[in-house]
Coordinates of C-alpha atoms and ligand atoms in Angstrom, one line a residue:
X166 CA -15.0 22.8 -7.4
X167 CA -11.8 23.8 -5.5
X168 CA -11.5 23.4 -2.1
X169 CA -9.7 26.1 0.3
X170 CA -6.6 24.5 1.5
X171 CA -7.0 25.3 4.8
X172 CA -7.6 23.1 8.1
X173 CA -11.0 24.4 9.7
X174 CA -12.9 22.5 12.9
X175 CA -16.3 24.0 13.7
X176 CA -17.9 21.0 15.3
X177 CA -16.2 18.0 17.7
X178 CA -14.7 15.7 15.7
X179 CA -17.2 13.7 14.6
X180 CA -19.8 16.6 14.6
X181 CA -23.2 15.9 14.9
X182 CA -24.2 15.5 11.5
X183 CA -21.2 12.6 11.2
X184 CA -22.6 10.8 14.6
X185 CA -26.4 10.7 13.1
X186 CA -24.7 9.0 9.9
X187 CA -22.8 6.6 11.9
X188 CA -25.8 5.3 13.7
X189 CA -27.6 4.8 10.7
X190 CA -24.2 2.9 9.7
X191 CA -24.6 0.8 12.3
X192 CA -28.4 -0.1 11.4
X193 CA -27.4 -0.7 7.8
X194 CA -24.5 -1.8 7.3
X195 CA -22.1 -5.3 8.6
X196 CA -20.8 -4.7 11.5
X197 CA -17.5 -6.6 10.3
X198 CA -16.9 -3.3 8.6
X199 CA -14.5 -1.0 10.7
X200 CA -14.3 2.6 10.6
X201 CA -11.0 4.3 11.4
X202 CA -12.6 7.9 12.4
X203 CA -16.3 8.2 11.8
X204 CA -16.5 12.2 10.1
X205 CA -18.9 11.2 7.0
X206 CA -17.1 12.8 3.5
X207 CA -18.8 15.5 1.5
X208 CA -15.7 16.7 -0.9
X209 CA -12.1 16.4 -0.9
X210 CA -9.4 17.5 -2.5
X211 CA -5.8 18.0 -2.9
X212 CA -4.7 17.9 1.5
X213 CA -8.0 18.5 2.5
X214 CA -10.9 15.7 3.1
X215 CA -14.5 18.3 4.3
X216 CA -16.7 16.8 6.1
X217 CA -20.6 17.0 6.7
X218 CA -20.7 19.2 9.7
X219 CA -18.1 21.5 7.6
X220 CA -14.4 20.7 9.2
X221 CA -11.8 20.5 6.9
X222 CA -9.4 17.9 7.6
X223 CA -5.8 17.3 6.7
X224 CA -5.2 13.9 5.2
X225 CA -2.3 12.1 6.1
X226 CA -3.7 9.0 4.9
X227 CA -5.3 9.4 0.9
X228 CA -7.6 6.6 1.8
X229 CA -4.8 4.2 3.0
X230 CA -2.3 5.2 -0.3
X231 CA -5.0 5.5 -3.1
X232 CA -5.5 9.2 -3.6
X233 CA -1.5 10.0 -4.1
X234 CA -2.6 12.5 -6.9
X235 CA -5.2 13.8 -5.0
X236 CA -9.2 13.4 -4.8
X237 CA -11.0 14.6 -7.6
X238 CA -7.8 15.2 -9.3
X239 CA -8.4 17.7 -12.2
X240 CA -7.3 15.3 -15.4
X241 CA -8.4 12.2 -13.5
X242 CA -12.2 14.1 -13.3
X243 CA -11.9 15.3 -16.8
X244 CA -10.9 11.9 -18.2
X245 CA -13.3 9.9 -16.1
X246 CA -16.1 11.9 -17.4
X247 CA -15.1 12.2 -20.8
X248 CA -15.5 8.2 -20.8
X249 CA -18.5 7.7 -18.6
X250 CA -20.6 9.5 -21.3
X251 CA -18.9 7.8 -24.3
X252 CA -19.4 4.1 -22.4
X253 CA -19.2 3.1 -19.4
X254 CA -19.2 -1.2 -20.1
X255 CA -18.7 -3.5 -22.7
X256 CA -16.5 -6.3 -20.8
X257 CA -12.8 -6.4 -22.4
X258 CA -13.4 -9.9 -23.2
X259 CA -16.4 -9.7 -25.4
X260 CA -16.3 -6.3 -27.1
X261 CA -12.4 -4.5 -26.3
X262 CA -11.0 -0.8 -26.0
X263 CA -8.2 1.0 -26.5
X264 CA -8.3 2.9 -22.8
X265 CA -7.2 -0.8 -21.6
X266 CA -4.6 -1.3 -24.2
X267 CA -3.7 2.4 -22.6
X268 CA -3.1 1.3 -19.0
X269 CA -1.2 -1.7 -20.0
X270 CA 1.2 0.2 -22.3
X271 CA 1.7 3.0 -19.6
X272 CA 2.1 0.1 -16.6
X273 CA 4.7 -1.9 -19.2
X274 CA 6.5 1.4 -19.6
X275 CA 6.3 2.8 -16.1
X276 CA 7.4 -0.8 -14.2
X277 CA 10.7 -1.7 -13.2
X278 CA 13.1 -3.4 -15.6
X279 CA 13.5 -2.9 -19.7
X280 CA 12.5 -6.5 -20.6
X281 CA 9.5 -7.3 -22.8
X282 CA 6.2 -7.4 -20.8
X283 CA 2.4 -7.5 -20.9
X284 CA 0.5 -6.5 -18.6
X285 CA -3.6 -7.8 -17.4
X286 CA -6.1 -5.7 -15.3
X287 CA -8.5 -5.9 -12.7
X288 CA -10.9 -4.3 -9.9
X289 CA -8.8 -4.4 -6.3
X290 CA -5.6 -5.3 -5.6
X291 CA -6.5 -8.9 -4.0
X292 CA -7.8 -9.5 -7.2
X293 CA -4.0 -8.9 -8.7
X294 CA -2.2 -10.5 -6.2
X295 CA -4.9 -14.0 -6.7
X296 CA -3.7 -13.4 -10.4
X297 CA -0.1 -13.0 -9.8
X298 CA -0.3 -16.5 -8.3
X299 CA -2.4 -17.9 -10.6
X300 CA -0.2 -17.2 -13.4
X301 CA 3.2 -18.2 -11.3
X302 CA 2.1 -21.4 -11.0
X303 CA 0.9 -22.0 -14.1
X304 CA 4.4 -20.3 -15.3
X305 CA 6.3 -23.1 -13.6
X306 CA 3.8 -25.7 -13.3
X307 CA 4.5 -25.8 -9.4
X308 CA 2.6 -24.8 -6.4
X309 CA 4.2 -23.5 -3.6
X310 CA 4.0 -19.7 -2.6
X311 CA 6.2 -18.1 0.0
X312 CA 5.4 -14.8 2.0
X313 CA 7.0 -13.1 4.9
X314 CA 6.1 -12.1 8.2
X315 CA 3.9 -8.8 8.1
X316 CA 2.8 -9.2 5.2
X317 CA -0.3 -8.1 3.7
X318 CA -1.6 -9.1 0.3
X319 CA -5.6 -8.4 0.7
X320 CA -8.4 -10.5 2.5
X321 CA -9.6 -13.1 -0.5
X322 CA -9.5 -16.7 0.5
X323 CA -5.8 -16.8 -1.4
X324 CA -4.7 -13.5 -0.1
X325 CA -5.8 -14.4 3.5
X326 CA -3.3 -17.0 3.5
X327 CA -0.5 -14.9 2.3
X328 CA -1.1 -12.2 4.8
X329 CA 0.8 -12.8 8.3
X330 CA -1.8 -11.3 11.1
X331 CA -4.7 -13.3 12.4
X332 CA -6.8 -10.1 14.4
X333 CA -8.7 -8.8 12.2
X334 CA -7.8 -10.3 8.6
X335 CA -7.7 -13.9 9.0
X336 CA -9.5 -15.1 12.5
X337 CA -12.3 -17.0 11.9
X338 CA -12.1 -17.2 8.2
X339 CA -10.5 -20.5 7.8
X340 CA -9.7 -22.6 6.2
X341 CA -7.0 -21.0 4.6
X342 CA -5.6 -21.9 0.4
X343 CA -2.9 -24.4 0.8
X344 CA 0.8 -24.6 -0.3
X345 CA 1.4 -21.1 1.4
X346 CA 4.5 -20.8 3.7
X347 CA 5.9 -18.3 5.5
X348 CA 9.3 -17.0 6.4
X349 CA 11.1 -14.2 8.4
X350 CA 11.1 -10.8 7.2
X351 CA 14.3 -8.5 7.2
X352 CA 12.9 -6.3 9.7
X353 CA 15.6 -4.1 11.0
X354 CA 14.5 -2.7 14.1
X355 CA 13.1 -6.0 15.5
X356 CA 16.0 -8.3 14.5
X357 CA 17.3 -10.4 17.6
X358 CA 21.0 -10.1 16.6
X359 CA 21.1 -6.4 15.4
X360 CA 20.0 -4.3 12.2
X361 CA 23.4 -5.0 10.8
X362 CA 23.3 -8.8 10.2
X363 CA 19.7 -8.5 9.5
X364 CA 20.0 -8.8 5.5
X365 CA 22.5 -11.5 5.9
X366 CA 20.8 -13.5 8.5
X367 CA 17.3 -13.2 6.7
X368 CA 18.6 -14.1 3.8
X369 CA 20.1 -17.4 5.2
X370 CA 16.7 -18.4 6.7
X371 CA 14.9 -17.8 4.0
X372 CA 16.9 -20.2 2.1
X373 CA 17.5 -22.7 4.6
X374 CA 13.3 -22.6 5.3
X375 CA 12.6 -23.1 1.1
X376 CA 14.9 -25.5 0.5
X377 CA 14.2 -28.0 3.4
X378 CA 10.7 -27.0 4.0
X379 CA 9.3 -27.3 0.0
X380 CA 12.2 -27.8 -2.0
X381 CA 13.2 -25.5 -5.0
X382 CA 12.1 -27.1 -7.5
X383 CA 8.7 -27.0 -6.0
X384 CA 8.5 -23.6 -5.5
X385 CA 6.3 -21.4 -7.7
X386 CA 6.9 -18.1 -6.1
X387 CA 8.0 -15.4 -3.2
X388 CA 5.9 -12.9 -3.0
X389 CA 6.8 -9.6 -1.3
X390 CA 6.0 -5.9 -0.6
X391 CA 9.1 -3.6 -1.1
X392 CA 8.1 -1.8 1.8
X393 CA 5.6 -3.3 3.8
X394 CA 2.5 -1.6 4.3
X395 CA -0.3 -3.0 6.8
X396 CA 2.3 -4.8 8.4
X397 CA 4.2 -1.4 9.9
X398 CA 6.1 -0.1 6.7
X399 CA 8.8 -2.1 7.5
X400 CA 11.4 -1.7 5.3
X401 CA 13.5 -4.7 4.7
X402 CA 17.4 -4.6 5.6
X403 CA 19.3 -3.3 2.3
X404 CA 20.3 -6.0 0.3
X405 CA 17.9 -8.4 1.4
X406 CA 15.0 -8.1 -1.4
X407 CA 17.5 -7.6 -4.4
X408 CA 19.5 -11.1 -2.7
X409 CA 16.2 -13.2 -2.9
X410 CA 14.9 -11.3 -6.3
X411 CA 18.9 -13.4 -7.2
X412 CA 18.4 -16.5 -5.5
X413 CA 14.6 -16.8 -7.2
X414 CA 16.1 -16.5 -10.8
X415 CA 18.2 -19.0 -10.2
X416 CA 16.0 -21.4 -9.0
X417 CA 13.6 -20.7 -11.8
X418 CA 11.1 -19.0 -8.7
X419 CA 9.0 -16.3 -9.9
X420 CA 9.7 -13.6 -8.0
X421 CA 6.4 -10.9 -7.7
X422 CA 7.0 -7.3 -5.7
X423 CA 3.5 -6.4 -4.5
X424 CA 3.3 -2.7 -4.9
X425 CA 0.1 -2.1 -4.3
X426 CA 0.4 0.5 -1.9
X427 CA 4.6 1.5 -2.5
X428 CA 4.1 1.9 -6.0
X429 CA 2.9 4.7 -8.4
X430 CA 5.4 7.7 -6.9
X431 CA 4.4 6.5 -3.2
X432 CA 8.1 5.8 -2.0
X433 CA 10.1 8.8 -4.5
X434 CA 10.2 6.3 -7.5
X435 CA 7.8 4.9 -9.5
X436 CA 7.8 1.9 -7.8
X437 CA 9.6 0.9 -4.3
X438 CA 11.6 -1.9 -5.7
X439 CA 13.7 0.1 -7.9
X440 CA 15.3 2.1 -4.7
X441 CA 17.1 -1.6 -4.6
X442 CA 17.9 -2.1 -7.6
X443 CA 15.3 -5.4 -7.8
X444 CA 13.3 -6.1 -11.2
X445 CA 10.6 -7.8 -10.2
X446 CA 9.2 -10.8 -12.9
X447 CA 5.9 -10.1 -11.8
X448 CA 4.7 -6.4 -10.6
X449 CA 1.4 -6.4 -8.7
X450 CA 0.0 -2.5 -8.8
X451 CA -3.5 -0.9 -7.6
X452 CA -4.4 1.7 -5.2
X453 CA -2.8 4.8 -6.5
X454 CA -3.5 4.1 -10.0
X455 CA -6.2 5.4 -10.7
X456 CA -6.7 8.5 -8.9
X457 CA -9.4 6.7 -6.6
X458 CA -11.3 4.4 -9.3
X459 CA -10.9 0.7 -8.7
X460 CA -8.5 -0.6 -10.5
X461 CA -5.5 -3.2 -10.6
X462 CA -3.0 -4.9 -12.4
X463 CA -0.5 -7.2 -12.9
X464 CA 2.7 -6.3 -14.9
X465 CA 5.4 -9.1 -15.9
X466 CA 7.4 -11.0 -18.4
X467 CA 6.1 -11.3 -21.8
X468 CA 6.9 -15.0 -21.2
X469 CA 5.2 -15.9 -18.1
X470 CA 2.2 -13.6 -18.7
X471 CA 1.5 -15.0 -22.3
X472 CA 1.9 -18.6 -20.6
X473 CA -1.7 -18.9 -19.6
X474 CA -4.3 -20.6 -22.1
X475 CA -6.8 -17.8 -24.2
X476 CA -9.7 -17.6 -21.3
X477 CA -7.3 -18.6 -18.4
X478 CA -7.7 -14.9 -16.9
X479 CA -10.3 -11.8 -17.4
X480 CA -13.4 -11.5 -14.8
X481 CA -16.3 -9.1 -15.8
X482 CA -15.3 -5.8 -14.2
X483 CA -11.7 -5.9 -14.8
X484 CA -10.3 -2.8 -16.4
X485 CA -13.7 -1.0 -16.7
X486 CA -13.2 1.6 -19.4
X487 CA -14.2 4.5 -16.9
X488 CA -11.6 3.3 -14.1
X489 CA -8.9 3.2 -17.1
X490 CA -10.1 6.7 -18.0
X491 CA -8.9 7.4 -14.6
X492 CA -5.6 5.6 -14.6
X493 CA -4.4 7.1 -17.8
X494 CA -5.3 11.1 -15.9
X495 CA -3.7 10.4 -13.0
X496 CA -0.5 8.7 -14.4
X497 CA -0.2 11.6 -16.8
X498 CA -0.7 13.4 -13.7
X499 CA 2.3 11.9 -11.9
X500 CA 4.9 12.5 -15.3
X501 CA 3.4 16.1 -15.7
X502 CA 3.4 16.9 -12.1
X503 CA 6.6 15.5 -11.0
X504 CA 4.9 13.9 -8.2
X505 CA 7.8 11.1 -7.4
X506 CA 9.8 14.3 -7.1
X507 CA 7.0 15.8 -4.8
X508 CA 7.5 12.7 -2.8
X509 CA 10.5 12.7 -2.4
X510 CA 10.0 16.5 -1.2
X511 CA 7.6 15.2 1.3
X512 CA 10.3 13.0 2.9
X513 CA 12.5 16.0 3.4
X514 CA 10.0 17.8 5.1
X515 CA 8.6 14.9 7.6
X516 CA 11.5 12.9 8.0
X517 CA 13.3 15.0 10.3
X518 CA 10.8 16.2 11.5
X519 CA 9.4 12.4 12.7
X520 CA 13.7 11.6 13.3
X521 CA 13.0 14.7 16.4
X522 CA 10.1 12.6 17.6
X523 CA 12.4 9.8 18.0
X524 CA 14.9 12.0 19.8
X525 CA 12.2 13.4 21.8
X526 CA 10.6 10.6 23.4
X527 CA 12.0 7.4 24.2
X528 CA 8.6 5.4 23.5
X529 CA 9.3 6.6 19.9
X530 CA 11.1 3.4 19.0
X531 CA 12.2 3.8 15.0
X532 CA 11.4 6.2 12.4
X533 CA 10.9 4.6 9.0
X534 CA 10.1 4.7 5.5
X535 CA 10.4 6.2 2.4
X536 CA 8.8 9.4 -0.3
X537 CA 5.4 10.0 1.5
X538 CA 5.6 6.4 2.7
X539 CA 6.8 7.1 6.3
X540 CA 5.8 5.7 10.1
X541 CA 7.1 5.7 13.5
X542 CA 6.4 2.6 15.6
X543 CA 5.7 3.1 19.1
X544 CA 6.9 1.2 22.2
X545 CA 6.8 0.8 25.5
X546 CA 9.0 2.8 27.8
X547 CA 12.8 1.6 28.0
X548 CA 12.5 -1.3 25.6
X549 CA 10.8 -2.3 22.6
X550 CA 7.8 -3.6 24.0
X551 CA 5.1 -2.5 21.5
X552 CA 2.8 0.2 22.7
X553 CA -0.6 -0.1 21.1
X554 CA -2.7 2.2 23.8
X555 CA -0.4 5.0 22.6
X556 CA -0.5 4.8 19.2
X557 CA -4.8 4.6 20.0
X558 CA -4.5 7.5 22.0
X559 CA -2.3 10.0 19.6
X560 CA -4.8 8.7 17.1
X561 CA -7.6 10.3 18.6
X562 CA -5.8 13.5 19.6
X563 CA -4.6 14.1 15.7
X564 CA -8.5 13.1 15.0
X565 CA -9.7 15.6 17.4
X566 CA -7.6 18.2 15.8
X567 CA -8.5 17.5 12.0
X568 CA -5.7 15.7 11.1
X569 CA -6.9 12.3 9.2
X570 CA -4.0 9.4 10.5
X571 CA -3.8 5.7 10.2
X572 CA -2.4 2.9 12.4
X573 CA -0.7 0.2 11.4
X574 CA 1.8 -3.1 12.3
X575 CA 1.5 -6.4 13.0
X576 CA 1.5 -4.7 16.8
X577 CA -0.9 -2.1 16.1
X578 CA 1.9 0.1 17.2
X579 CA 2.7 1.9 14.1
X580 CA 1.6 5.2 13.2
X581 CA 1.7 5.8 9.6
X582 CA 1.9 8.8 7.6
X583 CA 0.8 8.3 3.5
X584 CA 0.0 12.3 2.4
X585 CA -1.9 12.8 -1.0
X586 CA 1.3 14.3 -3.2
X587 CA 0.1 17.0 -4.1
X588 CA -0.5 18.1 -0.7
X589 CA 1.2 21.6 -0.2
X590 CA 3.9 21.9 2.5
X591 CA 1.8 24.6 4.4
X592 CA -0.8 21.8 5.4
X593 CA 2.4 19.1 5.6
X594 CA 3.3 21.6 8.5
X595 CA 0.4 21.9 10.4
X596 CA -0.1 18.0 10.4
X597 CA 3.1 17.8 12.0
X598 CA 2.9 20.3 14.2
X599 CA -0.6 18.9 15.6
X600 CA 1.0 15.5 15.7
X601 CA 3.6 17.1 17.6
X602 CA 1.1 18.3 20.2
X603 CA -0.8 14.8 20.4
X604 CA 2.5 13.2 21.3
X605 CA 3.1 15.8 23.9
X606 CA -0.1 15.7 25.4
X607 CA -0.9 11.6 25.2
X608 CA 2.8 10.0 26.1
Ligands
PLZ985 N1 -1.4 -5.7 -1.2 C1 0.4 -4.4 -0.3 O1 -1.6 -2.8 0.9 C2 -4.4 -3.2 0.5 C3 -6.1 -2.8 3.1 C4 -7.2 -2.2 3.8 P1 -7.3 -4.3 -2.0 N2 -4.1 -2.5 1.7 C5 -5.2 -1.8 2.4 C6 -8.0 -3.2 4.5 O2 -8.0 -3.2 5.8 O3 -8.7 -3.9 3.8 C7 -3.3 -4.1 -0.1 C8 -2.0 -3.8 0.1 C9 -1.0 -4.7 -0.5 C10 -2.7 -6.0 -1.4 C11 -3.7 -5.2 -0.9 C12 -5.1 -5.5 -1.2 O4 -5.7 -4.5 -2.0 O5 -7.5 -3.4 -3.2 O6 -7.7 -3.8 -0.7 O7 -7.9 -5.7 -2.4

């Protein structure tokens, strides 16, 4: 069914039909699960997420970067249920299929670099970031992982430990994997001596830190997010990740982009990394995949992914035949569709757009990103004191409205924008124009 793309609010946001829900949540359901704005989901589709109580929303967030062709996605929902009638479960490992042989062709195709690759799926993306690891060491036959600051990589034991903030990932959930260490990030806007010697200056530490800290030669991998996501969308200082991506291959350091949430058309390209010119050995990709089925994977070097013993890898779920059903629609969708183009499109609009915020108000500190992969962090007045509160309170204004936004940052200070792509530029409008307003009316 098609949904009118149009933003309507009948009700408060929630309305009353969401609050009942939400207090049977509550009676239900772990409390250690958060929710960022409590309207309960009927339908969605294309910019537009309608609730229970009948408000359409805009969606500025495609559950945080999954739905970048858009929910319910035509070729996605004829694909999916094609499959789920033919089978919907065998387990790759014991009886195969060729919708998994599929994905892995498209994601050794579609992935940065023209080496030969193979590629191995699974169900989330901690999952692919646990197996990225796994088969870097065993690659190299050494331990050590290095992440950065900000960084997010999922909330597994492993994954804990490569992610940088304590409140709400990692307090309380220790003890954490060992051999993890971190290091600075390349973070423009917050670097002591100035955007302009932050590559440089990154780059130096990082080295300095891996060689006295672990040694090269004990170093398995650097792990990284092109752009960083949970963390604020940083983006790191030009140079910096195609400098370490250099420094890894010499060192014999397997160097893995997570793309979890910059890849698949997010940033403009197919994947974030390739805006720097970095080939990545190991590509970690889920979230926009698969059109909203869980999925994951992890893409690499024929090498270092055939390293691994027969057995070494697989788990029972991984690259279900329906969720590959899924993949295959909605990265058909993307080539078809043009939607790296559409990205890119979607920067032209909101950038400046988000660059007047900045001029606007002075507690509008930088204005980031890339494709549909854009934020504004938010500081205190005169300075760069981050400003949490605020970035709470224009929250809840845009929620009010109908507009569906996400926070983010190490901070909580980051307000984040991550549009479905196919979201059409009439809705892209109104979103900004009611976040607009909510900056107005909460600074
Ligand atoms: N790597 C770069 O962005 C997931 C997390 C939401 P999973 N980010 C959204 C939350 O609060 O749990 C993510 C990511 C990057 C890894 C992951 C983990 O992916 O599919 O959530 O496991």
């Amino acid at each position: 069914m098609t949904i009118e793309q149009k933003r309507v609010v009948v009700t408060e946001i929630p309305g009353p039909r969401s609050v009942a829900l939400q207090a049977r949540k509550q009676a239900a359901v772990s409390a250690g699960l958060g929710t960022t704005l409590p309207i309960y989901v009927e339908r969605a589709g294309g910019g537009i997420v309608v609730d229970v109580d009948g408000n359409q929303l805009i969606d500025f967030g495609s559950g945080i970067a999954v739905t970048t062709v858009g929910n319910a996605a035509p070729r996605v929902v004829e694909a999916v249920q094609a499959q789920v009638a033919d089978f919907t479960h065998t387990c790759f490992m014991v009886t195969p299929y060729e919708e998994y042989l599929a994905v892995c062709e498209q994601l050794n195709d579609v992935t940065p670099g023209a080496h030969e690759k193979r590629s191995a799926l699974f169900n989330s993306g901690a999952e692919a970031v646990e197996n990225a690891i796994k088969i870097a060491r065993y690659h190299t036959g050494r331990q050590a992982v290095v992440a950065f600051d900000h960084a997010y990589h999922g909330r597994t034991n492993l994954t804990m430990a490569l992610t940088a903030k304590s409140m709400p990932y990692k307090h309380g959930f220790g003890p954490f994997s060992g051999e993890i260490y971190r290091v600075p990030m390349a973070y423009p806007y917050r670097w002591p001596t100035g955007a302009e010697r932050c590559a440089e200056e990154a780059f130096e530490q990082f080295t300095a830190m891996v060689h006295a800290q672990i040694g090269e030669q004990d170093t398995a991998a650097v792990i990284v997010e092109p752009i960083q996501g949970e963390g604020g969308f940083i983006v790191p200082a030009p140079g910096f990740l195609a400098a370490v991506a250099t420094w890894c291959a010499e060192h014999g350091i397997v160097f893995i982009a997570d793309e979890i949430q910059s890849g698949f058309c997010r940033t403009g390209d197919w994947f974030a990394s390739e805006h720097e010119g970095v080939v990545p050995d190991l590509v970690t990709t889920a979230k926009g995949i698969a059109g909203g089925l869980p999925l994951a994977g992890v893409t690499g070097r024929a090498e270092m992914m055939d390293a691994v013993h027969p057995g070494g890898l697989g788990g029972t779920y991984g690259g279900n035949p329906v969720a590959c059903a899924a993949a295959l629609g909605a990265i058909e969708t993307m080539r078809a569709d043009d939607l790296c183009g559409r990205a890119r499109h979607i920067e032209a609009v909101m950038r400046p757009r988000l660059e007047a915020l900045r001029q606007r108000f002075d507690v509008v500190g930088d204005a980031r990103g890339r494709g549909a992969m854009l934020a504004v962090e938010l500081v205190q007045p005169g300075g760069k004191e981050p400003h949490p509160a605020l970035a709470a309170r224009v929250s809840t204004a845009c929620h009010r409205e109908g507009l569906i936004t996400l926070t983010a940052g190490t901070f909580g200070n980051v307000f984040r924008f991550l549009p479905p792509l196919v979201i059409g530029d009439d809705l892209l409008l109104e979103g900004l124009d009611i976040l607009d307003a909510a900056f107005a009316a909460s600074v």
